[in-house]
Amino acid sequence: MRRRLGGALARVPWIAWACAAVALLNGVVWSLLQPPFQPPDEVAHVAYVQRIAETGRLPERLPNDFEMFSPEQTQLMLALRVVQVRGVLGNVPPLSAGQTAGVRKVEAAKLSRTPVDAGTASGNPPLYYLLGAAVYRISPSTTLLNRIFLLRLMSALMSALTALLVVLFVRELMPSAPWAWAAGGLAAAFQPTFGAISGAVNADSLLFVACAGALLATARILRRGLGRGDGVLLGTSCAVGVLTKPLFYGLVPGVALGLAIVLWRSRRELVATLRRAVPGAACFVAPVALWLLALHTFWQRPADHVKDVPVPGPAPAPPLHGLGTKLTFMWELFLPRLPGMTDHQPGYPLRDVWVREWTGHFGQLDYGFPQWVYDWSGRALLALGAIALVGLVARAWRARRAPSWGAPLLVCLVFAAGVAFAIGWSQWSAVQVSGPPFEQGRYLLPLLGLYAALVAVCVRALGRRWGPLLGAVIVVASIGLSVYAQMLTIVRYAT
């Protein structure tokens, strides 16, 4: 087993290791720049980790915000002025020694560390938080701030693994173009929103690992057939995704389509193929079954144990009814409104919302790039899409036959459509109860591998002469955006 694992690691190209190192370093930098509890939902994710680490129980869902978190976390948030800083430009956390005296006082008070609720994270499956609880317990320091920093480092390590899997995914799609792997992998590693989440306590970090693993495994079985190792990777990735966050279900249609294509290709030896699939199926079924068993025995709750509870706030919007209305709502969240459709989305969300969110919107979504950056980012993404489309059509025309990349492209499109559907479904539910919006760039990051593949396809489409030049331009622009976002973060929280 060790020999096989060592051989597999030895076959990983150095480009993948380099991109993983870049993503790790980027995550560490972001972990140092972002004040505690200011990244999206970090307050809730820390409470979930502390709840499991201190009590071994899942969080409850309370009908209000009072006594939601542990006294330690609540008082620490007060000392750090979290509520005053969150969403209010110009307000900054305590920075000087005198201002942080309250933080030291809270740390010395030895307050209770037993939270009850984990806010918006309470409905998530527990895998990320179980890993976080292990880091929390083995931390050499018992202060919550130091434990939060170690949890952020755990997220940064997960981002490194994500970047490595993304490069391997791109290599699987185009094995003969190493310069394209480098461009796609580095563009993904320096993606600003990905970097910001990598430096925060957030279950999305583990979700990105699961999604990148699922993309890689699906690409491998489409190219090589269903082997035991690839089946294990696919089953493990799917189990990790299901046990981390419900958004992973958006990738299930793509995984199912990939498996269906492979089974159809091997229909003449279907029994042998199914035998090779058994270890992978076991890697998926066993953890999920163990989770469900723990929910009904140790935790004594059904899988959907967390229900939405009314919270003080604005009155919900008038409910929208009907399957057709729901599908129209989700369509318009990403695509242009067709004739005859009711307009449920103001403006053009693909341009006005998703380009901005993908490019970068940070903190509690209260600061980001100037508008000109979003404008140029939209043009760049449009240009990349056009180059990729022309390149794929040109390759198919030269081949004069059904392209070998037809099945992978179809599966990738289904992956993208599945994630868009999952986001649209969640946004629909949020609108009905005036909940927090799902129109956030981090919810597109399960498709980070497809973004890297888009960059790689564009680089390869221009050939060996101009492709590396385009790749260098894209990587330099990605580095510039990442550094710019970090400078904005310093300005936001230090001035």
XYZ file of C-alpha atoms in Angstrom:
495
model
C 0.000 0.000 0.000
C 2.805 2.413 0.914
C 4.632 1.531 -2.289
C 1.537 2.263 -4.382
C 0.950 5.558 -2.582
C 4.602 6.543 -3.026
C 4.437 5.683 -6.705
C 1.267 7.735 -7.147
C 2.845 10.766 -5.453
C 5.982 10.387 -7.565
C 3.856 10.586 -10.723
C 2.369 13.933 -9.696
C 4.014 16.579 -11.951
C 6.063 19.316 -10.334
C 3.662 21.900 -11.761
C 0.913 20.505 -9.526
C 3.164 20.697 -6.455
C 4.115 24.274 -7.357
C 0.476 25.339 -7.704
C -0.329 23.644 -4.389
C 2.508 25.567 -2.706
C 1.236 28.840 -4.204
C -2.307 28.169 -2.972
C -0.996 27.287 0.497
C 1.105 30.443 0.742
C -1.772 32.545 -0.568
C -4.125 31.058 2.032
C -1.649 31.725 4.839
C -1.309 35.367 3.749
C -5.088 35.783 3.714
C -5.333 34.124 7.141
C -3.048 36.829 8.535
C -4.763 39.753 6.805
C -8.388 39.036 7.677
C -9.434 39.941 11.251
C -11.138 37.188 13.285
C -14.840 36.675 12.508
C -14.829 39.060 9.508
C -14.727 36.535 6.607
C -18.123 35.270 5.442
C -19.881 33.141 8.095
C -16.663 32.561 10.064
C -18.561 33.371 13.257
C -20.899 30.435 12.606
C -18.211 27.986 11.482
C -16.075 28.655 14.566
C -19.124 28.087 16.783
C -19.840 24.748 15.060
C -16.241 23.583 15.580
C -16.303 24.646 19.214
C -19.664 22.961 19.789
C -18.358 19.593 18.569
C -14.931 19.943 20.203
C -16.312 20.895 23.620
C -19.509 18.807 23.783
C -19.393 16.205 20.997
C -22.894 17.299 19.994
C -24.326 18.917 16.886
C -25.504 22.527 17.167
C -29.119 23.381 17.936
C -31.058 26.037 16.032
C -32.353 28.769 18.331
C -35.189 31.175 17.424
C -33.085 34.261 18.138
C -29.516 35.461 18.393
C -29.356 35.649 22.194
C -26.972 33.194 23.823
C -26.352 31.633 20.427
C -22.603 31.177 20.822
C -20.430 30.316 23.792
C -19.820 33.076 26.354
C -16.144 32.976 25.372
C -16.868 33.607 21.695
C -19.583 36.181 22.442
C -17.343 38.251 24.703
C -14.424 37.946 22.306
C -16.629 39.238 19.481
C -17.627 42.188 21.655
C -13.986 42.950 22.470
C -13.092 42.791 18.767
C -16.043 45.030 17.828
C -17.169 42.460 15.274
C -20.702 43.789 14.863
C -19.558 47.416 14.623
C -16.923 46.595 11.990
C -18.995 44.165 9.950
C -20.432 45.861 6.881
C -19.519 49.405 7.989
C -16.692 50.912 5.954
C -14.508 53.135 8.116
C -14.967 51.050 11.259
C -11.899 48.968 12.070
C -11.138 46.317 14.698
C -8.958 47.178 17.716
C -5.338 47.468 16.627
C -3.259 49.180 19.319
C -2.143 47.601 22.583
C -4.597 49.743 24.526
C -7.493 48.830 22.264
C -6.778 45.096 22.542
C -6.758 45.099 26.344
C -10.360 43.902 26.267
C -9.316 40.874 24.207
C -6.648 39.918 26.731
C -9.165 40.351 29.530
C -11.591 37.939 27.834
C -8.811 35.389 27.304
C -7.852 35.556 30.980
C -11.446 35.242 32.227
C -11.770 31.517 31.377
C -15.376 31.873 30.261
C -17.588 28.947 29.266
C -16.740 27.407 25.891
C -20.040 25.639 25.307
C -22.051 27.092 22.409
C -25.560 25.934 21.542
C -26.258 27.310 18.073
C -23.957 27.724 15.082
C -26.112 30.186 13.179
C -26.093 29.799 9.403
C -23.723 26.802 9.593
C -26.030 24.703 11.777
C -27.559 22.889 8.814
C -24.230 21.690 7.403
C -23.065 18.072 7.730
C -20.265 17.701 10.285
C -17.164 16.457 8.403
C -15.287 19.772 8.167
C -16.134 20.529 11.771
C -14.994 17.118 12.986
C -11.616 17.760 11.367
C -11.644 21.246 12.844
C -12.496 19.849 16.277
C -9.408 17.625 16.096
C -7.233 20.677 15.302
C -9.008 22.604 18.081
C -8.268 19.892 20.651
C -4.610 19.341 19.738
C -3.824 23.056 19.619
C -0.889 23.882 21.933
C -2.674 27.121 22.833
C -6.087 27.160 24.504
C -7.056 30.717 23.506
C -9.815 30.901 20.927
C -7.927 33.370 18.732
C -4.935 31.054 18.389
C -7.226 28.124 17.694
C -8.963 30.136 14.985
C -5.582 30.790 13.362
C -4.801 27.044 13.361
C -8.225 26.344 11.846
C -7.429 28.871 9.138
C -4.168 27.055 8.437
C -6.195 23.850 8.072
C -8.305 25.609 5.441
C -5.133 26.791 3.688
C -3.873 23.186 3.525
C -7.189 22.169 2.001
C -6.801 24.905 -0.614
C -3.363 23.503 -1.485
C -4.889 20.061 -2.024
C -7.615 21.636 -4.143
C -5.045 23.360 -6.368
C -3.108 20.115 -6.781
C -6.245 18.216 -7.818
C -7.218 21.016 -10.211
C -3.886 20.754 -12.048
C -4.254 16.981 -12.288
C -7.763 17.492 -13.682
C -6.473 19.851 -16.378
C -3.655 17.438 -17.206
C -6.209 14.666 -17.667
C -8.111 16.792 -20.187
C -5.018 17.766 -22.205
C -2.085 15.513 -21.295
C 0.264 16.836 -23.984
C 0.257 20.533 -23.006
C 2.179 21.123 -19.739
C 2.320 24.887 -20.305
C -1.497 24.878 -20.332
C -1.607 22.991 -16.993
C 0.617 25.639 -15.439
C -1.495 28.529 -16.710
C -4.766 26.962 -15.565
C -3.413 25.833 -12.201
C -1.804 29.171 -11.326
C -4.880 31.127 -12.445
C -6.941 28.984 -10.079
C -4.446 29.230 -7.196
C -4.398 33.040 -7.413
C -8.161 33.442 -7.828
C -8.959 36.175 -5.244
C -12.196 34.756 -3.832
C -10.606 31.323 -3.528
C -7.671 32.852 -1.662
C -9.921 34.739 0.760
C -11.920 31.615 1.643
C -8.672 29.630 1.948
C -7.590 31.968 4.740
C -10.812 31.662 6.748
C -12.577 29.115 8.913
C -15.143 27.933 6.382
C -16.479 24.507 5.367
C -16.267 25.626 1.735
C -12.532 24.826 1.853
C -13.229 21.108 2.234
C -16.079 21.326 -0.284
C -13.615 22.619 -2.897
C -11.353 19.603 -2.268
C -14.278 17.216 -2.753
C -15.418 18.956 -5.942
C -11.915 19.020 -7.448
C -11.515 15.323 -6.604
C -14.858 14.485 -8.215
C -13.931 16.410 -11.374
C -10.546 14.667 -11.578
C -11.963 11.186 -10.995
C -14.730 11.700 -13.558
C -12.235 12.927 -16.160
C -9.989 9.931 -15.502
C -12.721 7.327 -15.889
C -13.945 9.005 -19.078
C -10.450 8.821 -20.554
C -9.202 5.507 -19.137
C -12.279 3.565 -18.114
C -13.428 2.703 -14.619
C -10.468 1.374 -12.658
C -10.378 0.533 -8.969
C -8.155 3.468 -8.027
C -10.221 6.015 -9.925
C -13.406 4.520 -8.504
C -12.015 4.899 -4.981
C -11.098 8.527 -5.690
C -14.573 9.227 -7.052
C -16.380 7.465 -4.198
C -14.236 9.147 -1.550
C -14.655 12.595 -3.122
C -18.430 12.176 -3.309
C -18.599 10.995 0.306
C -16.517 13.960 1.471
C -18.711 16.355 -0.525
C -21.990 14.929 0.798
C -20.669 15.042 4.371
C -19.424 18.624 4.012
C -22.061 20.829 2.400
C -25.348 20.396 0.492
C -24.026 22.459 -2.440
C -22.081 19.358 -3.508
C -25.343 17.825 -4.726
C -25.051 20.166 -7.706
C -22.191 17.979 -8.984
C -24.149 14.732 -8.708
C -25.764 14.952 -12.206
C -22.324 15.368 -13.812
C -20.887 12.424 -11.874
C -23.912 10.302 -12.791
C -23.605 11.209 -16.485
C -19.889 10.364 -16.483
C -20.560 6.977 -14.900
C -23.391 6.310 -17.354
C -21.129 7.029 -20.338
C -18.404 4.748 -18.983
C -20.854 1.918 -18.301
C -22.319 2.266 -21.793
C -18.858 2.107 -23.365
C -18.035 -1.044 -21.388
C -21.441 -2.699 -21.774
C -19.864 -5.825 -23.300
C -17.885 -6.411 -20.126
C -20.340 -4.847 -17.746
C -19.886 -7.418 -14.975
C -16.121 -6.881 -14.820
C -16.624 -3.108 -14.789
C -19.114 -3.336 -11.942
C -16.688 -5.480 -9.959
C -14.024 -2.808 -10.329
C -16.555 -0.256 -9.110
C -17.212 -2.068 -5.811
C -14.319 -0.500 -3.806
C -15.335 2.984 -4.943
C -18.966 2.346 -4.068
C -17.884 1.126 -0.634
C -15.820 4.299 -0.110
C -18.982 6.304 -0.707
C -21.584 4.165 1.023
C -19.658 3.339 4.211
C -18.988 6.940 5.427
C -22.471 8.136 4.493
C -24.076 5.149 6.211
C -21.918 5.729 9.288
C -23.006 9.368 9.361
C -26.696 8.465 9.102
C -26.275 5.825 11.799
C -24.584 8.343 14.104
C -27.383 10.842 13.492
C -30.065 8.337 14.515
C -28.186 6.800 17.445
C -25.459 8.932 19.014
C -26.910 12.307 17.997
C -30.514 11.010 17.874
C -31.634 13.222 15.025
C -32.766 12.818 11.421
C -30.492 13.977 8.610
C -32.479 17.208 8.173
C -32.426 17.964 11.898
C -31.956 21.716 11.463
C -35.048 23.566 10.387
C -35.356 27.233 9.514
C -36.645 29.183 12.479
C -38.155 32.648 12.298
C -35.627 35.315 13.216
C -36.173 39.028 13.780
C -35.764 40.920 10.557
C -37.596 42.272 7.521
C -40.841 40.679 6.497
C -40.476 37.931 3.894
C -41.117 38.787 0.293
C -44.426 37.657 -1.184
C -44.067 33.954 -1.978
C -43.671 32.863 -5.582
C -45.585 29.745 -6.507
C -45.482 27.175 -9.267
C -42.795 25.031 -10.865
C -42.714 27.222 -13.964
C -42.136 30.350 -11.879
C -39.346 28.623 -9.969
C -37.597 27.450 -13.144
C -37.927 30.929 -14.675
C -36.457 32.468 -11.524
C -33.456 30.122 -11.637
C -32.969 30.581 -15.392
C -32.860 34.368 -15.081
C -30.345 34.141 -12.235
C -27.682 33.175 -14.814
C -29.094 33.514 -18.336
C -30.885 36.232 -20.358
C -34.640 36.443 -20.028
C -36.403 34.812 -22.970
C -39.533 36.231 -24.627
C -42.626 35.476 -22.565
C -40.742 35.122 -19.275
C -41.709 37.219 -16.262
C -38.811 39.376 -15.109
C -37.840 38.086 -11.633
C -34.234 39.346 -11.659
C -33.301 43.031 -11.970
C -30.754 43.824 -14.641
C -28.569 41.083 -16.098
C -27.264 38.979 -13.179
C -24.595 37.144 -15.192
C -22.891 40.473 -15.873
C -24.075 42.610 -12.959
C -23.753 40.024 -10.170
C -21.741 36.937 -11.050
C -18.803 38.619 -12.806
C -18.409 40.917 -9.805
C -18.792 38.110 -7.275
C -16.424 35.780 -9.121
C -13.776 38.474 -9.511
C -13.884 39.276 -5.803
C -16.171 40.648 -3.094
C -14.654 40.327 0.357
C -15.237 40.492 4.087
C -18.940 40.614 4.846
C -19.398 41.500 1.154
C -18.784 45.125 2.151
C -15.710 45.897 0.045
C -14.229 44.872 -3.268
C -12.525 46.160 -6.409
C -13.353 49.406 -8.201
C -15.975 49.083 -10.910
C -13.425 49.315 -13.725
C -11.805 46.080 -12.502
C -15.128 44.256 -12.739
C -15.730 45.718 -16.206
C -12.377 44.495 -17.506
C -12.794 41.165 -15.761
C -16.097 40.630 -17.566
C -14.489 41.427 -20.905
C -11.588 39.081 -20.158
C -13.905 36.203 -19.240
C -15.936 36.805 -22.403
C -12.754 36.798 -24.486
C -11.551 33.576 -22.865
C -14.878 31.923 -23.595
C -14.727 33.013 -27.238
C -11.126 31.798 -27.696
C -11.955 28.459 -26.087
C -15.035 27.984 -28.296
C -13.141 28.818 -31.495
C -10.278 26.545 -30.463
C -12.548 23.574 -29.767
C -14.484 24.035 -33.024
C -11.238 24.337 -34.994
C -9.875 21.115 -33.499
C -13.091 19.275 -34.299
C -13.047 20.603 -37.878
C -9.455 19.487 -38.420
C -10.200 16.037 -37.052
C -13.260 15.624 -39.359
C -14.784 13.179 -36.914
C -16.513 13.111 -33.562
C -14.054 14.786 -31.183
C -12.597 12.725 -28.371
C -13.284 15.602 -25.999
C -17.018 15.568 -26.750
C -17.993 13.448 -23.736
C -15.779 15.336 -21.243
C -17.126 18.662 -22.530
C -20.722 17.475 -22.152
C -20.034 16.265 -18.603
C -18.347 19.578 -17.726
C -21.385 21.487 -18.986
C -23.629 19.297 -16.843
C -21.362 19.984 -13.843
C -21.765 23.724 -14.423
C -25.521 23.462 -14.939
C -25.899 21.347 -11.788
C -24.067 23.857 -9.594
C -26.066 26.719 -11.140
C -29.291 24.824 -10.423
C -28.229 24.200 -6.814
C -27.421 27.896 -6.330
C -30.699 28.915 -7.956
C -32.689 26.517 -5.793
C -31.041 27.878 -2.631
C -31.536 31.466 -3.751
C -35.219 30.733 -4.417
C -35.598 29.342 -0.889
C -33.752 32.340 0.581
C -36.033 34.788 -1.210
C -39.124 33.118 0.236
C -37.964 33.751 3.820
C -35.853 36.898 3.269
C -32.773 34.864 4.163
C -29.136 35.608 3.251
C -28.529 35.668 -0.516
C -26.718 32.875 -2.343
C -25.498 35.296 -5.009
C -21.913 35.015 -3.778
C -18.802 34.158 -5.776
C -17.665 31.472 -3.355
C -20.634 29.329 -4.364
C -19.167 29.142 -7.885
C -15.807 27.880 -6.619
C -16.842 24.193 -6.755
C -16.286 24.798 -10.485
C -12.732 26.117 -9.962
C -11.407 23.167 -11.970
C -13.580 24.179 -14.936
C -12.194 27.716 -14.729
C -8.657 26.322 -14.833
C -9.645 24.110 -17.771
C -11.089 27.146 -19.609
C -7.787 28.981 -19.216
C -5.847 25.907 -20.343
C -8.042 25.411 -23.427
C -7.489 29.052 -24.435
C -3.737 28.755 -23.971
C -3.581 25.565 -26.001
C -5.839 26.981 -28.740
C -3.188 29.570 -29.596
C -0.518 26.927 -30.105
C 3.055 26.672 -28.858
C 4.032 30.072 -30.214
C 1.352 32.349 -28.728
C -0.179 30.067 -26.108
C 2.564 30.478 -23.468
C 2.403 34.268 -23.952
C -1.355 34.295 -23.311
C -0.820 32.000 -20.327
C 1.793 34.396 -18.896
C -0.597 37.349 -19.322
C -3.402 35.470 -17.543
C -1.160 34.369 -14.667
C 0.308 37.865 -14.197
C -3.212 39.351 -14.223
C -4.329 36.754 -11.650
C -1.367 37.571 -9.409
C -2.129 41.273 -9.748
C -5.770 40.783 -8.782
C -4.796 38.649 -5.802
C -2.252 41.184 -4.507
C -4.694 44.041 -5.178
C -7.370 42.240 -3.135
C -4.920 41.764 -0.251
C -3.985 45.445 -0.336
C -7.673 46.376 -0.264
C -8.060 44.133 2.779
C -5.216 45.916 4.582
C -6.771 49.280 3.798
C -10.238 48.100 4.828
C -9.264 46.864 8.271
C -6.290 49.042 9.150
C -7.381 52.557 8.207
